XYZ file of N, CA and C in Angstrom:
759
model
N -68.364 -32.436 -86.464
C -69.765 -32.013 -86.526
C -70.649 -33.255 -86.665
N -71.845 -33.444 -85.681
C -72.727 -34.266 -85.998
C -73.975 -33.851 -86.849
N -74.688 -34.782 -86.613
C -76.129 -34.282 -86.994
C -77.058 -35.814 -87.206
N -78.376 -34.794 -86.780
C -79.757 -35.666 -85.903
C -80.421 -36.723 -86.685
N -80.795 -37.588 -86.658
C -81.614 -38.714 -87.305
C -82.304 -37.907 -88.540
N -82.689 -37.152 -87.692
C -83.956 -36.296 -88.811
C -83.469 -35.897 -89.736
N -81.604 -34.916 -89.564
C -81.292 -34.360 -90.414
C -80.646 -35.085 -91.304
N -79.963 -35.999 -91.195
C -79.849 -37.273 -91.872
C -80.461 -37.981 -93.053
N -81.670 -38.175 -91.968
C -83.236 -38.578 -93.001
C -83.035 -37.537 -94.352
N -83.137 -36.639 -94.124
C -83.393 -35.350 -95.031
C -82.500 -35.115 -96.390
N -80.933 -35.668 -96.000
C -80.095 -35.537 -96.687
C -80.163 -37.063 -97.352
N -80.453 -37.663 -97.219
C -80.156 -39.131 -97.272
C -81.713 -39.168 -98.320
N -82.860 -39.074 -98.351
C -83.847 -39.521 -98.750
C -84.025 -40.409 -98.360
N -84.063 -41.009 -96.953
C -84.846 -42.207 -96.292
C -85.582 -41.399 -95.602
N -86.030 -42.701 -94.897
C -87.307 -42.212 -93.792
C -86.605 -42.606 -92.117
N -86.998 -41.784 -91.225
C -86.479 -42.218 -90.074
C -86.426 -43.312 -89.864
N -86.968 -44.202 -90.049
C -87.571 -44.921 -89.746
C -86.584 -46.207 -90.227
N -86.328 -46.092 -91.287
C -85.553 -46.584 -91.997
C -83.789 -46.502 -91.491
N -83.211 -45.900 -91.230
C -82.303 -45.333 -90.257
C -82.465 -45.863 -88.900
N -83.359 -46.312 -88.279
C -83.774 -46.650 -86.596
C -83.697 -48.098 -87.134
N -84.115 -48.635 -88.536
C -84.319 -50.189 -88.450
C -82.559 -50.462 -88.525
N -81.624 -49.761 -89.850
C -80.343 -50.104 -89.730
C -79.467 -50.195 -88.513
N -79.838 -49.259 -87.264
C -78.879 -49.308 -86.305
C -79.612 -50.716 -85.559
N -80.632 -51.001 -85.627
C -81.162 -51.816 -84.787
C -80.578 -53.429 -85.195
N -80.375 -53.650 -86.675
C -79.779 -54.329 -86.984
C -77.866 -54.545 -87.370
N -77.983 -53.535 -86.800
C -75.829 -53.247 -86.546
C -75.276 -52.378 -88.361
N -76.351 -52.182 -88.755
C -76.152 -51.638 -90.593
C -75.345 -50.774 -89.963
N -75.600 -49.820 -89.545
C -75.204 -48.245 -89.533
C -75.637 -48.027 -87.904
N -74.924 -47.857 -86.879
C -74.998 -47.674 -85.717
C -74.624 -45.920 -85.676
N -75.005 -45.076 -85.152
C -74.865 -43.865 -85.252
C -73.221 -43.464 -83.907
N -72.686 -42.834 -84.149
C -71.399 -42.559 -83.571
C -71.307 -42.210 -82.168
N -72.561 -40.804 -82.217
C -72.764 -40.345 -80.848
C -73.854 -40.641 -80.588
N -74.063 -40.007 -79.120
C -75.730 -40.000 -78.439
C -75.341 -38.579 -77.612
N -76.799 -37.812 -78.314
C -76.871 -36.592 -76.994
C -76.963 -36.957 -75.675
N -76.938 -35.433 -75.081
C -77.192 -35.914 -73.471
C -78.606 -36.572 -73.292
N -79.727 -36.635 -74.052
C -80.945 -36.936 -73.948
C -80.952 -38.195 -75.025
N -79.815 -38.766 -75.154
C -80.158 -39.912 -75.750
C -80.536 -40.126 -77.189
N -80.487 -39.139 -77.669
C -80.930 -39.224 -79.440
C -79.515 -39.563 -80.358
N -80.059 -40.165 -81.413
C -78.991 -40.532 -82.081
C -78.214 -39.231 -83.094
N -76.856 -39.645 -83.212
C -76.243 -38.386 -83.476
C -75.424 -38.948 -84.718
N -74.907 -38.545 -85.647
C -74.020 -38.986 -86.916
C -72.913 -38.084 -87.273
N -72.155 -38.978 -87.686
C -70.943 -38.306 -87.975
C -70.582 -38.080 -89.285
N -69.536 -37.245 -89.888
C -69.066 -37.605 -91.394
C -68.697 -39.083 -91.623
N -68.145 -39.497 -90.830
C -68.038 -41.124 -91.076
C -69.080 -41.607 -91.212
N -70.300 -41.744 -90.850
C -71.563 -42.230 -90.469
C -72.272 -42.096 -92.179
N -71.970 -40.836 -92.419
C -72.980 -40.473 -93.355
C -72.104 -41.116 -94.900
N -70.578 -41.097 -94.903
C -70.002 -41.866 -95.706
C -70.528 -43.743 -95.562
N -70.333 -44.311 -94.705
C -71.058 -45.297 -94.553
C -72.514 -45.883 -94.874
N -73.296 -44.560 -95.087
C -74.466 -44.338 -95.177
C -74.698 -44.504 -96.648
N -73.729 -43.370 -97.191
C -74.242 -43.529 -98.951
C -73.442 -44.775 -99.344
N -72.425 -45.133 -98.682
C -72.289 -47.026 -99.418
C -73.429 -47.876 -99.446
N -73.967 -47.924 -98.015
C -75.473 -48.523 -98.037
C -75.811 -48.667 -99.242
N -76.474 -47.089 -99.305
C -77.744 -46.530 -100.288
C -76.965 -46.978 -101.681
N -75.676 -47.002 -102.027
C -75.377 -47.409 -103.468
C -75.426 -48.979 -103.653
N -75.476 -49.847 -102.329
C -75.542 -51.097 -102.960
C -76.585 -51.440 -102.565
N -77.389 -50.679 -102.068
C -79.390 -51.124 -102.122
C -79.579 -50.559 -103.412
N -79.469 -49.785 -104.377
C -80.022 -49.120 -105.159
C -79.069 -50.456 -106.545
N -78.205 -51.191 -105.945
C -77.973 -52.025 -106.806
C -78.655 -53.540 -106.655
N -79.624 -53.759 -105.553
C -80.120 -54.737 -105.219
C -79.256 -55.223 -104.513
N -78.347 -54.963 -103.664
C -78.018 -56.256 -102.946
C -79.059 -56.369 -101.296
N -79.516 -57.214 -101.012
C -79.587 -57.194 -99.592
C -78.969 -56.402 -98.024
N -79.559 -56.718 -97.591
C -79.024 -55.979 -96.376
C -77.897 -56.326 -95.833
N -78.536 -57.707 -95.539
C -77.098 -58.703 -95.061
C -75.964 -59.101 -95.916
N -75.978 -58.671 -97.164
C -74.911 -58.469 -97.848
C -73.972 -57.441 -97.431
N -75.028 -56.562 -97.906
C -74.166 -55.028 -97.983
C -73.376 -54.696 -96.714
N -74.191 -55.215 -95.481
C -73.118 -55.543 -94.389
C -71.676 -55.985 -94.144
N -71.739 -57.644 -94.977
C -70.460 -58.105 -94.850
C -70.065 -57.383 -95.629
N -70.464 -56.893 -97.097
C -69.070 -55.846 -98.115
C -68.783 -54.942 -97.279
N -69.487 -54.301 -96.600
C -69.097 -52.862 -95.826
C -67.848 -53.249 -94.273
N -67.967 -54.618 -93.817
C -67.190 -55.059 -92.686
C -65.937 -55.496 -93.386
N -66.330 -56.093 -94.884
C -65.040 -56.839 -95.080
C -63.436 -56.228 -94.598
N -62.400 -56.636 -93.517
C -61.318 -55.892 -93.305
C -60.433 -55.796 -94.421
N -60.461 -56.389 -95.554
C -59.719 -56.488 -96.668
C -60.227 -55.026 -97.758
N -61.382 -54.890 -97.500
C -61.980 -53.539 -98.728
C -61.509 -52.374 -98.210
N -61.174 -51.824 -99.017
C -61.106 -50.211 -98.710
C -62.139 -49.197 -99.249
N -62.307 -47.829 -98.919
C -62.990 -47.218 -99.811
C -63.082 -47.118 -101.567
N -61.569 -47.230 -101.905
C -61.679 -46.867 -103.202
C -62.228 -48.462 -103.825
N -62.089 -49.640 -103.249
C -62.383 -50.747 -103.692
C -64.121 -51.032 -103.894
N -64.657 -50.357 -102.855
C -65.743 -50.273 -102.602
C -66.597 -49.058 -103.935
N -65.960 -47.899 -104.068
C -65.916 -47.555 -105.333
C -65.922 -47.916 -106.687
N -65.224 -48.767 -106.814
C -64.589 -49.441 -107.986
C -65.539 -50.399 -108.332
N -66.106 -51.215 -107.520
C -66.921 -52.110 -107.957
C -68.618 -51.974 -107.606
N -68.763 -51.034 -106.781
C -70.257 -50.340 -107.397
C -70.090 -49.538 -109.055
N -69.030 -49.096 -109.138
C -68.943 -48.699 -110.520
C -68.739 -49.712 -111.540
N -68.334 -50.846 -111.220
C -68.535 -51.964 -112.370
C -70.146 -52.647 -112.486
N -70.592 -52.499 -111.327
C -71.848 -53.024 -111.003
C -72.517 -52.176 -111.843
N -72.568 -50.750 -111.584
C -73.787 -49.771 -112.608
C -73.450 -50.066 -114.018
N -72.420 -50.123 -114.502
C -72.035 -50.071 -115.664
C -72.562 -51.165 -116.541
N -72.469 -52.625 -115.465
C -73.198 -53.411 -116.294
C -74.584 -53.473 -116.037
N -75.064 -52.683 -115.022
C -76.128 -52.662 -115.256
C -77.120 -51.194 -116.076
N -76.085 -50.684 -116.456
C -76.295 -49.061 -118.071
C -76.724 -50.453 -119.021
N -75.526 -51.300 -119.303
C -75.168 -51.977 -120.391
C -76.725 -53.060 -120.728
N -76.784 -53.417 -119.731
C -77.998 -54.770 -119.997
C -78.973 -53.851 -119.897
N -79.434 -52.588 -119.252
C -80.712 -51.976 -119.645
C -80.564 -51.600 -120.835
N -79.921 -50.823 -121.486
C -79.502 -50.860 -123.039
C -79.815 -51.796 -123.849
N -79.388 -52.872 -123.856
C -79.893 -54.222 -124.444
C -81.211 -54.413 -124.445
N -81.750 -54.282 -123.177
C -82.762 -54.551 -122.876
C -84.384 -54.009 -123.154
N -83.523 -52.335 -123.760
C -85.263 -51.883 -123.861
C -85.432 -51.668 -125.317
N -85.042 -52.259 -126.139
C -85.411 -52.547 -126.911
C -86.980 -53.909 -127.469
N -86.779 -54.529 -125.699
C -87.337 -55.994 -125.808
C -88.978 -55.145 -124.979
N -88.567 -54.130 -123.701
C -89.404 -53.792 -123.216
C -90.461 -53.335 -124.133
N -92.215 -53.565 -123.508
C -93.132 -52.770 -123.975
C -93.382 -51.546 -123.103
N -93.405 -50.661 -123.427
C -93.397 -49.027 -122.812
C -94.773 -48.894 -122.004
N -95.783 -49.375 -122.698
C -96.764 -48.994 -122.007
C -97.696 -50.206 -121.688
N -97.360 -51.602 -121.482
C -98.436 -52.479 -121.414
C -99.075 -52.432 -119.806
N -98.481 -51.904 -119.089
C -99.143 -51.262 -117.654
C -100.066 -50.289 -117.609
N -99.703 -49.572 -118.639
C -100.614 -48.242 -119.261
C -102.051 -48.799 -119.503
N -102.129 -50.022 -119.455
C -103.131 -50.707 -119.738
C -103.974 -50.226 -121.807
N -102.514 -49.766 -122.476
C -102.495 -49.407 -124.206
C -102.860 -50.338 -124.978
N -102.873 -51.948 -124.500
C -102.773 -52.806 -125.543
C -103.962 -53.590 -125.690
N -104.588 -54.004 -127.138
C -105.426 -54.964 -126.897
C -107.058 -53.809 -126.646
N -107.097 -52.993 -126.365
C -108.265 -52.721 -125.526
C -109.789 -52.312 -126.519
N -110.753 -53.471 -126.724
C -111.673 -53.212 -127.853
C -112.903 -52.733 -127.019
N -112.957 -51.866 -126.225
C -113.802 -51.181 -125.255
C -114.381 -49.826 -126.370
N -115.924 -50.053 -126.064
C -116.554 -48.366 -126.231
C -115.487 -46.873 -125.874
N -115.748 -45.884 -126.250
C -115.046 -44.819 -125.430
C -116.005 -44.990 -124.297
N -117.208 -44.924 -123.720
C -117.826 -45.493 -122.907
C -117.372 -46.542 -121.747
N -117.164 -47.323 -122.454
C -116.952 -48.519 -121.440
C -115.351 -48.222 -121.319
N -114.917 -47.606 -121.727
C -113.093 -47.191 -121.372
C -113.185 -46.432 -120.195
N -114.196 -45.341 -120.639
C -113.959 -43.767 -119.316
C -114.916 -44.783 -118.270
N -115.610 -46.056 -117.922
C -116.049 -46.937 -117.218
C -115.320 -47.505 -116.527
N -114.353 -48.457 -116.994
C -113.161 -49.338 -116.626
C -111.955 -48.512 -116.384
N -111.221 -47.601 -116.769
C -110.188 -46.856 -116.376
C -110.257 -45.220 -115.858
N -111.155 -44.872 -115.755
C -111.900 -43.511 -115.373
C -110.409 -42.386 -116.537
N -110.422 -41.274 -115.533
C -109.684 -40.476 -116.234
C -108.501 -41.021 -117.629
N -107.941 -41.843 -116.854
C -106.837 -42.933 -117.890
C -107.023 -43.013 -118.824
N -107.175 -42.516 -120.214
C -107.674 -43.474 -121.422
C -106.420 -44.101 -121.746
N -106.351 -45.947 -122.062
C -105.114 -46.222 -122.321
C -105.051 -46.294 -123.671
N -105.998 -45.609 -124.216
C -105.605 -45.914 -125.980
C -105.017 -44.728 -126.600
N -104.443 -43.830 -125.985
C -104.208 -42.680 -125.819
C -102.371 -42.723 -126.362
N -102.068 -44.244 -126.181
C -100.694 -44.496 -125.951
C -100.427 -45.544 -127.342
N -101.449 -45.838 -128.078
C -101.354 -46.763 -128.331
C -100.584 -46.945 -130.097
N -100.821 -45.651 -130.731
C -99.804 -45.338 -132.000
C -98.300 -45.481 -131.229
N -97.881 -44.898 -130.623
C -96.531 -44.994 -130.028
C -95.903 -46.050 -129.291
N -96.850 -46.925 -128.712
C -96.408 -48.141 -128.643
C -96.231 -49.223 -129.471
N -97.478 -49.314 -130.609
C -97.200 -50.286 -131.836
C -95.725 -49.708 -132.726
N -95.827 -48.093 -133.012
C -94.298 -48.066 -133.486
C -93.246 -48.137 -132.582
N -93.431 -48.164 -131.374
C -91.806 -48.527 -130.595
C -91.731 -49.606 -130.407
N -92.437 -50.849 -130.393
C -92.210 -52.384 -129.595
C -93.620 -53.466 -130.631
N -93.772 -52.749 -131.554
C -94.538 -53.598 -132.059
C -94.048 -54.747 -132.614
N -92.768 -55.291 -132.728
C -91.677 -56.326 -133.306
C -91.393 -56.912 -131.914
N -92.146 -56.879 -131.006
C -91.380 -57.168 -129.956
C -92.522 -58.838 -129.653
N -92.208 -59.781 -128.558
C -92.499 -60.645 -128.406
C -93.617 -60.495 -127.185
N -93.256 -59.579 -126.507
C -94.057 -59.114 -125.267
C -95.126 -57.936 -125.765
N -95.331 -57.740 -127.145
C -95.943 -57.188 -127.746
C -97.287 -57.887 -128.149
N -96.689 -58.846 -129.121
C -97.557 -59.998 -129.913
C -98.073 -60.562 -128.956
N -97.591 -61.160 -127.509
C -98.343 -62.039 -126.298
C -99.407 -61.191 -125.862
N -99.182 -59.912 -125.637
C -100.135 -58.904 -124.989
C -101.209 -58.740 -125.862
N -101.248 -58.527 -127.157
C -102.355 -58.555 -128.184
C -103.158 -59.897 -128.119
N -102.225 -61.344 -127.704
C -103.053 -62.509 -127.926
C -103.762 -62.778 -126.575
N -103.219 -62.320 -125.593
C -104.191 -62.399 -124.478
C -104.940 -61.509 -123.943
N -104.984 -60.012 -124.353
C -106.051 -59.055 -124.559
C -107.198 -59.301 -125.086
N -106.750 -59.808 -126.770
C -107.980 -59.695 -127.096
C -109.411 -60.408 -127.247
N -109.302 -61.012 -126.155
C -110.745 -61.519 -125.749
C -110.960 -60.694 -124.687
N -110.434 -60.186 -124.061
C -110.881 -59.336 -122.873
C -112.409 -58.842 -122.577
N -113.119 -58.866 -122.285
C -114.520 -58.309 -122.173
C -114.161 -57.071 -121.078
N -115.376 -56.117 -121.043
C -115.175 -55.257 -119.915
C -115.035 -55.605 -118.725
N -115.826 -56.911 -118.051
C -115.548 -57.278 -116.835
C -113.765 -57.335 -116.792
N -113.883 -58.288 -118.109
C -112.347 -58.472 -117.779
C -111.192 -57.029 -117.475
N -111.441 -56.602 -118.218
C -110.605 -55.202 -117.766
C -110.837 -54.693 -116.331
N -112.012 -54.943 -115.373
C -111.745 -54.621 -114.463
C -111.339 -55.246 -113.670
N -111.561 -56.433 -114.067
C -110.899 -57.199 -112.785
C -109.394 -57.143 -113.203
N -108.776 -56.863 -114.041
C -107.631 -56.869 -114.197
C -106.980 -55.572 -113.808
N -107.876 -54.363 -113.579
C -107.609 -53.349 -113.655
C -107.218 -53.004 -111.868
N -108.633 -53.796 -111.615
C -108.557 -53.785 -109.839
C -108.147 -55.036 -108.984
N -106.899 -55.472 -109.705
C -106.370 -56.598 -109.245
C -104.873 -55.534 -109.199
N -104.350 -54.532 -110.009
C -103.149 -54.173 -109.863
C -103.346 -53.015 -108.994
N -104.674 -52.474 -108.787
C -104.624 -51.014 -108.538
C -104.104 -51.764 -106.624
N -105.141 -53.025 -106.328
C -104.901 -53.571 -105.416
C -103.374 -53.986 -105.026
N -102.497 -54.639 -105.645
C -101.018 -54.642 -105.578
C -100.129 -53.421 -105.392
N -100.970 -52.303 -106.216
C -100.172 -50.767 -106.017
C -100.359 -50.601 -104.971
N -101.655 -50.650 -103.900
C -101.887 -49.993 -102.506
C -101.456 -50.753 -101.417
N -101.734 -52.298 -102.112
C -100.414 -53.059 -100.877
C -98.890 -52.620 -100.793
N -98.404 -52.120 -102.080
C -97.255 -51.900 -101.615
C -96.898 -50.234 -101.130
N -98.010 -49.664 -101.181
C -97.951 -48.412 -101.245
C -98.030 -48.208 -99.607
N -98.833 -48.827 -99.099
C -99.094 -49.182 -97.483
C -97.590 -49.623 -96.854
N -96.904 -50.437 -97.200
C -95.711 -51.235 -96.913
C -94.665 -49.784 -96.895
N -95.094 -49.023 -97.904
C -93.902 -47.965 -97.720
C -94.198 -46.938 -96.813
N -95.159 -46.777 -96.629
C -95.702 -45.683 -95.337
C -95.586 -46.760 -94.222
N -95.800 -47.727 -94.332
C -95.193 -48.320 -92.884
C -93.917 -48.377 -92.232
N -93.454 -47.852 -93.138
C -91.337 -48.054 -93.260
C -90.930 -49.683 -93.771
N -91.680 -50.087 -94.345
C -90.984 -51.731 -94.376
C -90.043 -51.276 -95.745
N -88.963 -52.002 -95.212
C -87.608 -51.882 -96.676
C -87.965 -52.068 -97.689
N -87.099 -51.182 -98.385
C -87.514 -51.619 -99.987
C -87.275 -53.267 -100.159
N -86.412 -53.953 -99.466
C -85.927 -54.940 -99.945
C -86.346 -56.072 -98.578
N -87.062 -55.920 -98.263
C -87.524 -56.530 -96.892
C -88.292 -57.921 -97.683
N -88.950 -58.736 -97.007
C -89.317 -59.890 -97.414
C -90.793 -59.864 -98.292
N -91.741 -58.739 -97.092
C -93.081 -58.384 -97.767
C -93.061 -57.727 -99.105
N -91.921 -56.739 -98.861
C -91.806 -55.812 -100.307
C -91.422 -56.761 -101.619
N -90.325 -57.466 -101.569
C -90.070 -58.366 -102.275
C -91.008 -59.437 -102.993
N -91.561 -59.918 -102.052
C -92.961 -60.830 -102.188
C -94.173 -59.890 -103.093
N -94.236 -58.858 -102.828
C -95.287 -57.943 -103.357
C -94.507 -57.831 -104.627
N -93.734 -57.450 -104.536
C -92.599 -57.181 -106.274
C -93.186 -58.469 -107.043
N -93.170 -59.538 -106.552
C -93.339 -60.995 -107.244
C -94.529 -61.131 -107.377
N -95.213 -60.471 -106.601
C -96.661 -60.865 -107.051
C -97.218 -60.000 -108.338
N -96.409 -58.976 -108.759
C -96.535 -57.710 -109.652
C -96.483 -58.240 -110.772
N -95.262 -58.903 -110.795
C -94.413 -59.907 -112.132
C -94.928 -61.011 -112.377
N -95.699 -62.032 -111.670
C -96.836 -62.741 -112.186
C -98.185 -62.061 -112.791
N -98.348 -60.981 -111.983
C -99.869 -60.415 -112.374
C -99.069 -60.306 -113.834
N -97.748 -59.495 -113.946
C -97.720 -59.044 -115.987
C -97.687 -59.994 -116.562
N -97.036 -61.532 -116.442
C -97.073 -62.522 -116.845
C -98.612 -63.021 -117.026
N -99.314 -63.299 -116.092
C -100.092 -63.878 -116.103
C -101.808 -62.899 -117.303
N -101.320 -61.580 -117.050
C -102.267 -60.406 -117.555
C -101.973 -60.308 -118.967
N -100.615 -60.469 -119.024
C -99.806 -59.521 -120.325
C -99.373 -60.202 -121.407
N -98.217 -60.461 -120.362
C -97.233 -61.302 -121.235
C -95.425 -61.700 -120.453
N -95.019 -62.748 -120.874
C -94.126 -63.659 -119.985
C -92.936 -62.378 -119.481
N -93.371 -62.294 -118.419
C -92.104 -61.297 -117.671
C -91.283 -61.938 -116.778
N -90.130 -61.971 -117.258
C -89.068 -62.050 -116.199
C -88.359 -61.391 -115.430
N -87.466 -61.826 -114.760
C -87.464 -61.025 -113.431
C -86.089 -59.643 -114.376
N -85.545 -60.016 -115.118
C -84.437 -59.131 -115.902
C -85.479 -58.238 -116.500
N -86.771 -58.219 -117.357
C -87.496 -57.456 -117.737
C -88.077 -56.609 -117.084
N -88.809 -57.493 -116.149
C -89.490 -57.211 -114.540
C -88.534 -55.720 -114.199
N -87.427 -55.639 -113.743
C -85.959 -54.946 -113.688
C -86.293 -53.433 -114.256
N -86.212 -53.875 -116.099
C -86.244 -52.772 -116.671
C -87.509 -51.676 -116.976
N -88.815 -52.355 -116.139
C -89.774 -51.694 -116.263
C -89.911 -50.983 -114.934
N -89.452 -51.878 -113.713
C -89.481 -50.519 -112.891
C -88.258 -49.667 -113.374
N -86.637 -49.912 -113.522
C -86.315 -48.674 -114.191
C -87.338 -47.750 -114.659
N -87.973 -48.082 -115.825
C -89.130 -47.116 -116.687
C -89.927 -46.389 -115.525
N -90.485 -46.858 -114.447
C -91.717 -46.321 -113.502
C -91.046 -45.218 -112.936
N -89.675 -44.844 -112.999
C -88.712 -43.577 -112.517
C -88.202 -42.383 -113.584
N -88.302 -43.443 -114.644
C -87.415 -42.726 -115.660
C -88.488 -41.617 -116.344
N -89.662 -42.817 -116.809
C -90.362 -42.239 -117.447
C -91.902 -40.825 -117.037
N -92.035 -39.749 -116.373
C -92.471 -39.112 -116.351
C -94.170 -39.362 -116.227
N -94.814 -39.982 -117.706
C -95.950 -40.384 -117.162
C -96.142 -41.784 -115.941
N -95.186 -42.438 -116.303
C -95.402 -43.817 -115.079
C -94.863 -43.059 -113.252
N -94.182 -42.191 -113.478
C -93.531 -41.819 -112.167
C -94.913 -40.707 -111.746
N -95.469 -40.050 -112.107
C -96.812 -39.601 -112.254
C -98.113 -40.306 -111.278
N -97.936 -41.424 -112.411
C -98.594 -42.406 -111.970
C -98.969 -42.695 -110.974
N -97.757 -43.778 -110.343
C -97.294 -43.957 -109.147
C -97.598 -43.025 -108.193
N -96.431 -41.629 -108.280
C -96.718 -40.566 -107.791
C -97.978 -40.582 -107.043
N -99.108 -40.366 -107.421
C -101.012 -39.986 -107.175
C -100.868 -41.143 -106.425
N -100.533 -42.277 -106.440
C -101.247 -43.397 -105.516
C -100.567 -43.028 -103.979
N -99.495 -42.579 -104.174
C -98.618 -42.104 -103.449
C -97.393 -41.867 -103.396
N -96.909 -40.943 -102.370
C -95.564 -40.034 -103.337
C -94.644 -40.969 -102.743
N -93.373 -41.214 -103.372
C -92.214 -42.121 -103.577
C -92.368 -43.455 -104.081
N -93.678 -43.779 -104.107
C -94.088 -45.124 -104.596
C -93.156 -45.934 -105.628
N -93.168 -44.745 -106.908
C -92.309 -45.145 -108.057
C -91.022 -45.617 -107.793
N -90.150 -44.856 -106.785
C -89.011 -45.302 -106.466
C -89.184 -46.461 -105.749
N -89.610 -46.901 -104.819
C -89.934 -47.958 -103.746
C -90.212 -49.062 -104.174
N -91.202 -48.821 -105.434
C -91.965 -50.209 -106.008
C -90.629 -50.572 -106.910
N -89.945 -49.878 -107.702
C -88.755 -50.416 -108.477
C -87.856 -50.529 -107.805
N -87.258 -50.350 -106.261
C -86.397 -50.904 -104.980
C -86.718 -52.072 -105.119
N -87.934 -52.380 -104.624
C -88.413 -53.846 -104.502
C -88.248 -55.140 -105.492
N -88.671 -54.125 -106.673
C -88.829 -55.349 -107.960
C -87.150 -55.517 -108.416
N -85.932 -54.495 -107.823
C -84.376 -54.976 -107.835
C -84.034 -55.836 -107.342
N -84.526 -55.499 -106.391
C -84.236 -56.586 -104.735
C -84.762 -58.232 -105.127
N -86.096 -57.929 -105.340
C -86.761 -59.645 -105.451
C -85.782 -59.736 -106.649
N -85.643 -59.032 -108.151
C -85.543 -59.689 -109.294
C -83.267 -60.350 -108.519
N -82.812 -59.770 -107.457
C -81.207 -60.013 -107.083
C -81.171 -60.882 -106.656
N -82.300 -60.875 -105.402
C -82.467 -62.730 -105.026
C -83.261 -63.848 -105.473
N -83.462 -63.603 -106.492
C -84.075 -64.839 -107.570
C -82.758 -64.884 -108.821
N -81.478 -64.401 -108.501
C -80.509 -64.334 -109.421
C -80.864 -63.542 -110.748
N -81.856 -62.583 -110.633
C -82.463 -62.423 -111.774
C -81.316 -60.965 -112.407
């Protein structure tokens, strides 16, 4: 039994589009072709398919995941075995890790000595102070805590907007990139990921690309950030934390 690009797409959670770029680059070449030339897939195809999708969703590159998938030495269960060592350490270091994370400094929660006025001004519906008991007791010991308070609080209102419409601007560049079909892990997406992780550095407080990591985790996990995202546009949340895997894998991060 085959089945059509589209239906593929569907089962798979890509975009056609995405599927037309892999065969074009030898990823995943589809098995058959109808009499009219459309691409056709097989159970083999679609097994091949979710290896892909498990070692993009672990950051590796394209041209990686290629040679693991050609290597004549791997087998399936090998290929198994070590995406499952891969998640595991990566359960393990997010574990570690969010303890260090701040939950909401995107929320724009921290620091903010604005009127209620000049808040519903600078963030319209958003109020980020809304977040802000629950963030001092979850991460207030934290280091990315204390930085965010010391470079907030001079903030003036201008400042909040330009800070405000400097990310909303990064969200719609990358939000554009994903309605265009460009990969999660493509060069622009990546580059946009990096430009995200300076803006928190440079806005917030010192993010690295391992932190960087565990906050898009959060933009999926967490309900109000996937929300978020969500409204700017739908899959965003997933896409924008594709990206920030991808850049944070090839910066060794």
């Amino acid at each position: 039994m085959s089945h059509s690009v589209g239906q593929v797409a569907g089962f798979a959670g890509v975009t056609v589009r995405t599927l037309h770029h892999y065969d074009d680059i030898g990823l995943l070449a589809p098995s058959e072709r109808s009499h009219a030339g459309h691409r056709r897939y097989s159970d083999a195809d679609l097994d091949r398919l979710q290896q892909i999708l498990f070692y993009r969703e672990l950051g590796f590159p394209l041209d990686e995941v290629a040679a693991l998938l050609d290597d004549p030495d791997a087998d399936p269960r090998a290929h198994l075995r070590r995406q499952h060592d891969l998640l595991t350490a990566r359960i393990e270091r997010l574990r570690k890790m969010a303890a260090a994370v701040e939950h909401a400094m995107e929320a724009r929660t921290m620091g903010i000595s604005l009127t209620p006025e000049e808040r519903f001004e600078v963030f319209g519906d958003s109020d980020p102070v809304q977040y802000e008991d629950e963030v001092r007791e979850r991460w207030g010991d934290t280091d990315a805590y204390r930085q965010s308070r010391e470079r907030t609080a001079s903030y003036t209102k201008d400042d909040w907007k330009r800070v405000t419409e400097e990310l909303d601007a990064l969200h719609l560049r990358m939000a554009d990139l994903m309605s265009a079909g460009a990969a999660a892990d493509s060069g622009e997406a990546m580059g946009t990921a990096e430009e995200h992780r300076l803006f928190i550095t440079r806005a917030y407080y010192d993010c690295g690309h391992e932190m960087h990591t565990c906050l898009g985790e959060m933009y999926v996990a967490d309900p109000r950030f996937t929300r978020m995202y969500e409204d700017i546009r739908p899959g965003l949340a997933a896409y924008l934390r594709d990206a920030i895997v991808a850049n944070a894998a090839r910066h060794g991060g």
